[in-house]
CSV table of C-alpha atoms and ligand atoms in Angstrom, one decimal:
chain,number,residue,atom,x,y,z
A,1,MET,CA,-18.1,-15.2,-2.7
A,2,ALA,CA,-16.5,-11.8,-3.4
A,3,ILE,CA,-13.8,-11.0,-1.0
A,4,ASN,CA,-14.6,-8.0,1.2
A,5,ALA,CA,-14.1,-6.7,4.8
A,6,LYS,CA,-16.4,-9.4,6.2
A,7,THR,CA,-15.0,-12.4,4.3
A,8,LEU,CA,-11.4,-11.4,4.6
A,9,ASN,CA,-9.0,-13.6,6.7
A,10,GLU,CA,-9.1,-12.1,10.2
A,11,THR,CA,-5.5,-12.9,11.0
A,12,GLU,CA,-3.0,-10.0,10.7
A,13,PHE,CA,0.3,-10.8,9.0
A,14,PHE,CA,1.9,-7.4,9.1
A,15,TYR,CA,1.6,-6.1,12.6
A,16,GLY,CA,3.5,-3.8,14.9
A,17,HIS,CA,5.5,-2.4,12.0
A,18,LYS,CA,7.3,0.9,12.2
A,19,ALA,CA,5.9,2.6,9.1
A,20,CYS,CA,4.9,6.2,9.5
A,21,ALA,CA,1.3,6.7,10.7
A,22,GLY,CA,-1.1,6.5,7.8
A,23,CYS,CA,1.4,4.8,5.4
A,24,GLY,CA,-0.3,3.6,2.2
A,25,GLY,CA,2.4,1.0,1.4
A,26,SER,CA,1.9,-0.8,4.7
A,27,LEU,CA,-1.9,-0.9,4.0
A,28,ALA,CA,-1.2,-2.5,0.6
A,29,VAL,CA,1.1,-5.1,2.1
A,30,ARG,CA,-1.2,-5.9,5.0
A,31,ILE,CA,-4.2,-6.4,2.8
A,32,ALA,CA,-2.4,-8.5,0.2
A,33,LEU,CA,-1.1,-10.8,2.9
A,34,LYS,CA,-4.5,-11.2,4.3
A,35,VAL,CA,-5.8,-12.3,0.9
A,36,LEU,CA,-2.8,-14.6,0.3
A,37,GLY,CA,-3.0,-16.2,3.7
A,38,GLU,CA,-0.4,-17.8,6.0
A,39,ASN,CA,1.2,-19.8,3.3
A,40,ALA,CA,2.5,-16.7,1.6
A,41,VAL,CA,6.3,-16.4,1.4
A,42,ALA,CA,7.1,-12.8,1.1
A,43,VAL,CA,10.2,-11.3,-0.4
A,44,LEU,CA,10.9,-7.6,0.4
A,45,PRO,CA,13.8,-5.7,-1.2
A,46,ALA,CA,15.5,-2.8,0.5
A,47,GLY,CA,12.8,-0.1,0.8
A,48,CYS,CA,10.3,1.2,3.4
A,49,MET,CA,8.4,-2.1,3.8
A,50,SER,CA,11.5,-4.1,4.6
A,51,ALA,CA,12.9,-1.3,6.8
A,52,VAL,CA,9.8,-1.0,8.9
A,53,GLY,CA,9.0,-4.7,9.0
A,54,PHE,CA,12.3,-6.2,10.2
A,55,ASN,CA,13.9,-4.5,13.1
A,56,PHE,CA,15.3,-7.5,15.1
A,57,PRO,CA,13.9,-8.5,17.5
A,58,GLN,CA,10.7,-6.8,16.3
A,59,LEU,CA,9.7,-9.0,13.4
A,60,CYS,CA,6.4,-7.8,12.0
A,61,PHE,CA,5.6,-10.4,9.4
A,62,GLY,CA,3.5,-13.3,10.7
A,63,ASN,CA,4.2,-15.5,7.7
A,64,ASN,CA,7.6,-16.4,6.2
A,65,ALA,CA,9.3,-13.3,4.9
A,66,ILE,CA,12.8,-12.4,3.8
A,67,ILE,CA,14.7,-9.3,2.7
A,68,SER,CA,16.3,-9.3,-0.7
A,69,THR,CA,18.8,-7.0,-2.3
A,70,PHE,CA,17.4,-3.9,-4.0
A,71,ALA,CA,17.2,-5.4,-7.5
A,72,GLY,CA,16.9,-9.0,-6.4
A,73,THR,CA,13.2,-9.4,-5.7
A,74,ALA,CA,12.5,-11.4,-8.9
A,75,SER,CA,15.5,-13.7,-8.6
A,76,MET,CA,14.8,-14.4,-4.9
A,77,LEU,CA,11.2,-15.1,-5.7
A,78,THR,CA,12.3,-17.6,-8.3
A,79,GLY,CA,14.6,-19.2,-5.8
A,80,VAL,CA,11.9,-19.5,-3.2
A,81,GLU,CA,9.6,-21.0,-5.7
A,82,ALA,CA,12.2,-23.5,-6.9
A,83,GLY,CA,13.4,-24.4,-3.4
A,84,LEU,CA,9.9,-25.1,-2.1
A,85,ARG,CA,8.9,-27.2,-5.1
A,86,ALA,CA,12.1,-29.2,-4.8
A,87,GLN,CA,11.0,-30.1,-1.3
A,88,GLY,CA,7.7,-31.2,-2.6
A,89,ILE,CA,5.8,-28.2,-1.1
A,90,THR,CA,3.2,-26.9,-3.4
A,91,ASP,CA,0.7,-25.2,-1.1
A,92,PHE,CA,2.4,-21.7,-1.0
A,93,HIS,CA,2.3,-18.3,-2.6
A,94,ALA,CA,5.6,-16.6,-3.2
A,95,VAL,CA,5.0,-12.9,-3.3
A,96,GLY,CA,7.4,-10.0,-3.7
A,97,PHE,CA,6.6,-6.5,-2.4
A,98,ALA,CA,8.9,-4.2,-4.3
A,99,GLY,CA,8.9,-0.4,-4.2
A,100,ASP,CA,8.6,1.5,-7.4
A,101,GLY,CA,11.2,-0.8,-9.1
A,102,GLY,CA,10.3,-4.5,-8.7
A,103,THR,CA,8.2,-7.5,-9.4
A,104,ALA,CA,4.9,-9.1,-8.3
A,105,ILE,CA,3.3,-6.5,-6.1
A,106,CYS,CA,4.7,-3.0,-6.6
A,107,TYR,CA,3.5,-0.6,-3.9
A,108,ASP,CA,4.0,2.7,-5.7
A,109,ASN,CA,4.6,5.7,-3.5
A,110,GLU,CA,6.1,7.6,-6.4
A,111,ALA,CA,9.7,8.1,-5.0
A,112,TYR,CA,12.5,6.4,-3.1
A,113,MET,CA,11.0,7.1,0.3
A,114,ASN,CA,13.1,4.9,2.5
A,115,THR,CA,16.3,6.8,1.7
A,116,GLY,CA,14.7,10.3,2.0
A,117,ILE,CA,12.4,11.0,-0.9
A,118,GLN,CA,14.5,10.8,-4.1
A,119,LYS,CA,12.9,10.7,-7.5
A,120,SER,CA,12.3,7.3,-9.1
A,121,SER,CA,11.1,6.5,-12.6
A,122,LEU,CA,7.6,6.4,-11.2
A,123,THR,CA,7.6,9.9,-9.7
A,124,PRO,CA,5.1,12.0,-11.7
A,125,PHE,CA,5.8,15.1,-13.7
A,126,GLY,CA,6.1,18.2,-11.5
A,127,ALA,CA,6.6,16.5,-8.1
A,128,ARG,CA,9.1,17.9,-5.8
A,129,THR,CA,11.6,15.4,-4.3
A,130,THR,CA,15.0,15.9,-2.8
A,131,THR,CA,16.7,15.1,-6.2
A,132,THR,CA,14.1,17.1,-8.2
A,133,PRO,CA,13.8,20.3,-6.1
A,134,ALA,CA,11.4,23.1,-6.9
A,135,GLY,CA,13.1,26.4,-7.4
A,136,LYS,CA,13.0,29.4,-9.7
A,137,ASN,CA,13.9,27.6,-12.8
A,138,ILE,CA,13.1,23.9,-12.3
A,139,ARG,CA,9.7,23.1,-10.9
A,140,GLY,CA,10.1,19.6,-9.6
A,141,ASN,CA,10.4,16.4,-11.7
A,142,LEU,CA,10.8,17.1,-15.4
A,143,ARG,CA,10.1,13.6,-16.6
A,144,PRO,CA,6.6,12.0,-16.8
A,145,LYS,CA,5.8,8.9,-14.7
A,146,LYS,CA,6.8,5.7,-16.4
A,147,ASN,CA,4.0,3.4,-17.4
A,148,LEU,CA,5.2,0.3,-15.6
A,149,PHE,CA,1.9,-1.6,-15.9
A,150,GLU,CA,1.8,-1.5,-19.6
A,151,ILE,CA,5.6,-2.1,-19.8
A,152,VAL,CA,5.2,-5.3,-17.7
A,153,ALA,CA,2.1,-6.3,-19.7
A,154,ALA,CA,4.1,-6.1,-22.9
A,155,HIS,CA,6.1,-9.1,-21.7
A,156,GLY,CA,2.9,-11.1,-22.3
A,157,ILE,CA,2.7,-12.4,-18.7
A,158,PRO,CA,-0.5,-14.2,-17.7
A,159,TYR,CA,-1.8,-11.4,-15.4
A,160,ALA,CA,-1.1,-7.8,-14.7
A,161,ALA,CA,-3.2,-5.1,-13.0
A,162,THR,CA,-3.2,-1.7,-11.5
A,163,ALA,CA,-4.9,-0.8,-8.2
A,164,SER,CA,-5.1,1.8,-5.5
A,165,VAL,CA,-5.3,1.6,-1.7
A,166,GLY,CA,-8.3,3.9,-2.0
A,167,TYR,CA,-10.2,1.1,-3.6
A,168,LEU,CA,-9.4,-2.0,-1.5
A,169,ASN,CA,-12.2,-4.2,-2.7
A,170,ASP,CA,-10.8,-3.9,-6.2
A,171,PHE,CA,-7.3,-4.5,-5.0
A,172,MET,CA,-8.4,-7.6,-3.0
A,173,ARG,CA,-10.2,-9.1,-6.0
A,174,LYS,CA,-7.0,-8.7,-8.0
A,175,VAL,CA,-4.7,-10.3,-5.4
A,176,GLU,CA,-7.2,-13.1,-5.1
A,177,LYS,CA,-7.3,-13.6,-8.9
A,178,ALA,CA,-3.5,-13.5,-9.1
A,179,LYS,CA,-3.3,-16.1,-6.3
A,180,ASN,CA,-5.1,-18.6,-8.5
A,181,ILE,CA,-3.2,-18.0,-11.7
A,182,ARG,CA,0.1,-19.8,-12.4
A,183,GLY,CA,3.1,-18.0,-13.7
A,184,THR,CA,4.3,-14.4,-13.3
A,185,LYS,CA,1.7,-12.0,-12.0
A,186,TYR,CA,2.1,-8.3,-11.5
A,187,ILE,CA,0.0,-5.8,-9.5
A,188,HIS,CA,0.8,-2.2,-9.4
A,189,VAL,CA,-0.9,-0.6,-6.4
A,190,LEU,CA,-0.8,3.1,-5.9
A,191,ALA,CA,0.0,3.7,-2.2
A,192,PRO,CA,0.3,7.3,-1.0
A,193,CYS,CA,3.1,8.2,1.4
A,194,PRO,CA,2.0,11.0,3.7
A,195,THR,CA,5.6,11.8,4.6
A,196,GLY,CA,6.8,12.1,1.0
A,197,TRP,CA,3.7,13.6,-0.6
A,198,GLY,CA,3.0,16.1,2.1
A,199,VAL,CA,-0.5,15.2,3.2
A,200,LYS,CA,-1.9,14.6,6.6
A,201,THR,CA,-1.8,11.0,8.0
A,202,ASP,CA,-5.5,10.6,7.8
A,203,GLU,CA,-5.7,11.6,4.1
A,204,THR,CA,-3.9,8.6,2.6
A,205,VAL,CA,-7.0,6.7,1.6
A,206,GLU,CA,-8.9,9.7,0.5
A,207,ILE,CA,-6.1,10.9,-1.8
A,208,ALA,CA,-5.7,7.3,-3.1
A,209,LYS,CA,-9.3,7.5,-4.2
A,210,GLU,CA,-9.0,11.0,-5.5
A,211,VAL,CA,-6.1,10.2,-7.9
A,212,VAL,CA,-8.4,7.6,-9.5
A,213,ASP,CA,-11.4,9.9,-9.6
A,214,CYS,CA,-9.5,12.7,-11.2
A,215,GLY,CA,-8.1,10.4,-13.9
A,216,LEU,CA,-4.4,10.6,-13.1
A,217,TRP,CA,-4.4,6.9,-12.1
A,218,TYR,CA,-6.7,4.2,-13.4
A,219,LEU,CA,-7.9,0.7,-12.3
A,220,ALA,CA,-7.2,-1.9,-15.0
A,221,GLU,CA,-6.3,-5.4,-15.8
A,222,TYR,CA,-4.3,-7.2,-18.5
A,223,GLU,CA,-5.2,-10.8,-19.2
A,224,ASN,CA,-5.1,-13.1,-22.2
A,225,GLY,CA,-3.4,-10.3,-24.2
A,226,GLU,CA,-6.2,-7.8,-23.5
A,227,PHE,CA,-6.6,-4.7,-21.4
A,228,THR,CA,-9.8,-4.1,-19.4
A,229,LEU,CA,-10.7,-0.9,-17.6
A,230,ASN,CA,-12.3,-1.7,-14.2
A,231,ARG,CA,-13.6,1.8,-13.3
A,232,ARG,CA,-14.6,4.6,-15.5
A,233,PRO,CA,-15.2,7.9,-13.6
A,234,LYS,CA,-18.4,9.4,-15.0
A,235,GLU,CA,-16.8,12.8,-14.8
A,236,PHE,CA,-13.3,13.5,-13.7
A,237,SER,CA,-12.8,15.4,-10.4
A,238,ASP,CA,-10.6,18.4,-10.4
A,239,VAL,CA,-6.9,17.7,-11.1
A,240,SER,CA,-5.7,20.9,-9.5
A,241,ALA,CA,-7.6,20.1,-6.3
A,242,TYR,CA,-5.8,16.7,-6.2
A,243,LEU,CA,-2.4,18.3,-6.8
A,244,ARG,CA,-2.8,21.4,-4.7
A,245,ARG,CA,-3.5,19.6,-1.5
A,246,GLN,CA,-0.1,17.9,-1.6
A,247,SER,CA,3.0,19.9,-0.6
A,248,ARG,CA,5.1,18.0,-3.2
A,249,PHE,CA,3.1,19.8,-5.9
A,250,LYS,CA,2.6,23.2,-4.1
A,251,HIS,CA,4.9,25.1,-6.4
A,252,LEU,CA,3.1,24.1,-9.7
A,253,THR,CA,1.9,27.0,-11.8
A,254,ASP,CA,-1.5,27.0,-13.7
A,255,GLU,CA,0.4,26.1,-16.9
A,256,ASP,CA,2.0,23.1,-15.2
A,257,ILE,CA,-1.4,21.9,-14.2
A,258,GLU,CA,-2.6,22.5,-17.7
A,259,ILE,CA,0.2,20.2,-19.0
A,260,ILE,CA,-0.7,17.5,-16.5
A,261,THR,CA,-4.4,17.7,-17.4
A,262,ARG,CA,-3.6,17.5,-21.1
A,263,SER,CA,-1.4,14.4,-20.6
A,264,ARG,CA,-4.2,12.9,-18.6
A,265,ASP,CA,-6.7,13.5,-21.4
A,266,GLU,CA,-4.3,11.9,-23.9
A,267,LYS,CA,-3.9,8.9,-21.7
A,268,TRP,CA,-7.6,8.5,-21.5
A,269,GLU,CA,-8.0,8.7,-25.3
A,270,PHE,CA,-5.5,5.8,-25.5
A,271,ILE,CA,-7.4,3.9,-22.8
A,272,ASN,CA,-10.8,4.4,-24.5
A,273,GLN,CA,-9.3,3.2,-27.8
A,274,ASN,CA,-7.4,0.2,-26.5
A,275,PHE,CA,-9.0,-1.0,-23.3
A,276,LYS,CA,-12.2,-3.0,-23.1
B,1,MET,CA,-5.3,-14.3,15.9
B,2,LYS,CA,-3.9,-11.1,17.3
B,3,PRO,CA,-0.1,-10.7,17.3
B,4,TYR,CA,1.1,-10.0,20.8
B,5,LEU,CA,4.0,-8.6,22.8
B,6,ARG,CA,6.5,-11.2,24.0
B,7,ASP,CA,8.0,-11.2,27.4
B,8,PHE,CA,11.5,-12.4,26.3
B,9,VAL,CA,13.5,-9.8,24.5
B,10,PRO,CA,16.7,-11.2,23.0
B,11,THR,CA,19.5,-8.8,24.0
B,12,SER,CA,22.8,-10.7,24.5
B,13,TYR,CA,25.0,-12.2,21.8
B,14,ASP,CA,23.9,-15.7,22.8
B,15,ASP,CA,20.2,-14.8,22.4
B,16,ILE,CA,20.8,-13.9,18.8
B,17,PRO,CA,20.3,-16.8,16.3
B,18,LYS,CA,23.3,-18.0,14.4
B,19,ALA,CA,21.2,-18.4,11.2
B,20,THR,CA,19.5,-15.3,9.8
B,21,ALA,CA,16.0,-16.7,10.7
B,22,TYR,CA,13.9,-16.0,13.7
B,23,GLU,CA,10.3,-16.6,14.8
B,24,ALA,CA,7.7,-14.8,12.6
B,25,GLY,CA,5.6,-12.1,14.2
B,26,TYR,CA,7.9,-11.6,17.2
B,27,LEU,CA,7.0,-8.3,18.8
B,28,VAL,CA,8.9,-6.7,21.6
B,29,THR,CA,7.9,-3.0,21.4
B,30,LYS,CA,4.6,-1.1,21.2
B,31,ASN,CA,3.8,1.8,18.9
B,32,ALA,CA,1.4,3.5,21.2
B,33,GLY,CA,3.9,6.3,22.0
B,34,TRP,CA,3.7,7.6,18.4
B,35,ARG,CA,0.1,8.7,18.9
B,36,ASN,CA,-0.9,12.3,19.3
B,37,ALA,CA,-4.6,11.5,19.0
B,38,ARG,CA,-6.5,8.4,19.9
B,39,PRO,CA,-9.5,7.0,18.0
B,40,VAL,CA,-12.5,6.5,20.4
B,41,LEU,CA,-15.5,4.5,19.3
B,42,ASP,CA,-19.1,5.5,20.0
B,43,GLU,CA,-20.7,2.1,20.2
B,44,THR,CA,-24.2,3.5,19.8
B,45,LYS,CA,-23.3,4.8,16.3
B,46,CYS,CA,-21.2,1.8,15.1
B,47,ILE,CA,-23.0,-0.7,12.8
B,48,GLY,CA,-20.1,-3.1,12.5
B,49,CYS,CA,-19.6,-2.5,8.7
B,50,LEU,CA,-15.8,-3.2,9.3
B,51,ASN,CA,-14.7,-0.4,6.9
B,52,CYS,CA,-12.4,1.0,9.5
B,53,TYR,CA,-10.9,-2.4,10.1
B,54,LEU,CA,-10.3,-2.9,6.3
B,55,TYR,CA,-8.5,0.5,5.8
B,56,CYS,CA,-6.4,0.7,9.0
B,57,PRO,CA,-2.8,0.5,7.8
B,58,ASP,CA,-1.7,-1.0,11.0
B,59,GLY,CA,-4.4,-3.7,11.3
B,60,VAL,CA,-5.1,-2.8,14.9
B,61,ILE,CA,-8.9,-2.8,14.6
B,62,PHE,CA,-10.6,-6.1,15.3
B,63,ARG,CA,-14.1,-7.5,15.0
B,64,GLU,CA,-15.6,-7.5,18.5
B,65,ASP,CA,-19.1,-8.9,19.1
B,66,SER,CA,-21.0,-7.1,16.4
B,67,LYS,CA,-18.8,-4.0,16.6
B,68,ILE,CA,-15.1,-3.3,16.7
B,69,GLY,CA,-12.3,-3.0,19.2
B,70,ILE,CA,-8.9,-1.2,18.9
B,71,ASP,CA,-5.5,-2.5,20.0
B,72,TYR,CA,-4.2,0.7,21.5
B,73,ASP,CA,-0.7,-0.8,22.0
B,74,PHE,CA,-0.1,-0.6,18.3
B,75,CYS,CA,-2.5,2.2,17.0
B,76,LYS,CA,-0.5,5.1,15.8
B,77,GLY,CA,-3.4,7.6,15.7
B,78,CYS,CA,-3.3,8.3,12.0
B,79,GLY,CA,-7.0,9.0,11.9
B,80,ILE,CA,-7.8,7.0,8.7
B,81,CYS,CA,-10.5,4.9,10.6
B,82,SER,CA,-12.2,8.1,11.8
B,83,LYS,CA,-12.3,9.6,8.2
B,84,ILE,CA,-13.5,6.4,6.6
B,85,CYS,CA,-16.4,5.8,9.0
B,86,LYS,CA,-19.6,7.0,7.2
B,87,LEU,CA,-21.4,6.9,10.6
B,88,LYS,CA,-18.9,9.2,12.3
B,89,ALA,CA,-18.6,6.5,15.0
B,90,ILE,CA,-14.9,7.2,15.6
B,91,LYS,CA,-13.7,10.4,17.1
B,92,MET,CA,-10.1,11.4,17.4
B,93,GLU,CA,-9.3,12.7,20.9
B,94,ALA,CA,-6.0,14.4,21.8
B,95,GLU,CA,-3.7,12.3,23.9
B,96,LYS,CA,-2.8,13.9,27.1
C,301,LIG,C1,21.8,-1.6,-5.1
C,301,LIG,C2,21.3,-0.6,-4.1
C,301,LIG,N1,21.2,0.7,-4.4
C,301,LIG,C3,20.7,1.6,-3.4
C,301,LIG,C4,20.3,1.1,-2.3
C,301,LIG,C5,19.7,2.1,-1.2
C,301,LIG,N2,18.3,2.1,-1.1
C,301,LIG,C6,17.7,1.4,-0.1
C,301,LIG,S1,16.0,1.6,-0.1
C,301,LIG,C7,16.1,2.6,-1.4
C,301,LIG,C8,14.9,3.3,-2.0
C,301,LIG,C9,13.8,2.3,-2.3
C,301,LIG,O1,12.8,3.0,-3.0
C,301,LIG,P1,11.5,2.2,-3.4
C,301,LIG,O2,11.8,0.9,-4.0
C,301,LIG,O3,10.6,3.2,-4.1
C,301,LIG,O4,10.8,1.8,-1.9
C,301,LIG,P2,10.3,2.9,-0.8
C,301,LIG,O5,11.5,3.2,0.0
C,301,LIG,O6,9.8,4.1,-1.5
C,301,LIG,O7,9.3,2.1,-0.1
C,301,LIG,C10,17.4,2.7,-1.9
C,301,LIG,C11,17.8,3.6,-3.1
C,301,LIG,C12,20.3,-0.3,-2.0
C,301,LIG,N3,19.8,-0.8,-0.8
C,301,LIG,N4,20.8,-1.1,-2.9
C,302,LIG,S1,8.2,7.2,4.3
C,302,LIG,FE1,6.2,6.9,3.3
C,302,LIG,S2,6.3,4.8,2.4
C,302,LIG,FE2,7.9,5.0,3.9
C,302,LIG,S3,7.0,4.2,5.8
C,302,LIG,FE3,6.7,6.4,5.8
C,302,LIG,S4,4.7,6.7,4.9
C,302,LIG,FE4,5.3,4.6,4.4
C,303,LIG,S1,-16.5,2.1,10.0
C,303,LIG,FE1,-17.7,3.0,11.6
C,303,LIG,S2,-19.6,1.9,11.6
C,303,LIG,FE2,-18.2,0.7,10.4
C,303,LIG,S3,-17.3,-0.8,11.9
C,303,LIG,FE3,-16.0,1.0,11.9
C,303,LIG,S4,-16.7,2.3,13.5
C,303,LIG,FE4,-18.3,0.9,13.1
C,304,LIG,S1,-6.0,5.8,14.1
C,304,LIG,FE1,-4.9,4.8,12.4
C,304,LIG,S2,-3.7,3.2,13.3
C,304,LIG,FE2,-5.2,3.8,14.9
C,304,LIG,S3,-7.0,2.4,14.6
C,304,LIG,FE3,-7.4,4.3,13.3
C,304,LIG,S4,-6.6,3.7,11.3
C,304,LIG,FE4,-5.7,2.2,12.7
C,305,LIG,MG1,9.0,4.2,-3.5
């Protein structure tokens, strides 16, 4: 049976955490753990999700969970996996929840949020962060968002996917699929951060849908060497409406938005040619 | 299972474990004080579709009979549940 709100495990494994109200990252972590179940062993590097989840004695993970060093998610996951197998334990799911620079499940909020909104390599073009300010001459981030999904897929791993917290049924299906595949799996889930993006706390889910609907993000999978698109918007919604409602993009000029729209169209040309 | 607030709050040096491990899901503080607005359910409108439960970032909405209940100890009042409900069964009311 397809996994949905009614069939999902009712136990909460990420509860009482100190994420900002309306945090998209915490929604991604919460849902993924409900799909993986109590035998998940979670590894969380330095970043918002570890900062808000472990404030001793407030420990918000209901399953086994551990903090890793910033760049150490993958090596710690490997160690967890090897250690449990050495003890003869096979009924577990080792999962990493890295920010926009890690393995397994990447909750992408498009900046280093936990340290105060600095640019990461997944910050999109034009976005204002504290390290890419918007002023008279420079209008936010000059570099385009790195395509981590396809970079990871290029390693030829068994499974990679993109997702968004605006489309949780799709995300849950992908986590469930990854759960049953052996080897390295990667899911890149877009998870808006109201604090860093400058939207209201009740807009997180809406904007996570809108970024897919306007074509600036897409839902896809990589499996057996092939890319599949999971959702094709019939008609893209307005890119400028998506950008203008976020204060991190407020300074953008019409030309900037034109550049963003053009790069979206180029991306979709590529998708149409190369994805099933 | 609903995670719950514990009575015992480790505070002294002796209460703190020597290893870096502790009981999972150990909660000692509420998040209720963060809330400016509280989600209030109109049971006559709710059809129990569980969409609000699915999308709540804090997981504080629970299936209750054929409807839902909200754990106000941990709800932060973000308003996502109210926005996602197609039947407009959840209203955000200002906290006094
Ligand atoms: C090696 C190292 N460099 C820098 C830091 C400081 N640091 C802690 S969290 C963080 C930002 C993490 O950003 P991201 O991975 O996007 O997660 P987010 O905070 O956005 O959830 C940084 C730079 C660190 N902990 N370790
Ligand atoms: S800063 Fe953003 S990502 Fe971090 S806890 Fe707050 S809403 Fe979540
Ligand atoms: S989304 Fe609305 S109708 Fe559905 S369970 Fe929640 S309150 Fe009830
Ligand atoms: S207001 Fe936010 S935290 Fe509270 S029940 Fe609704 S979605 Fe959950
Ligand atoms: Mg980040």
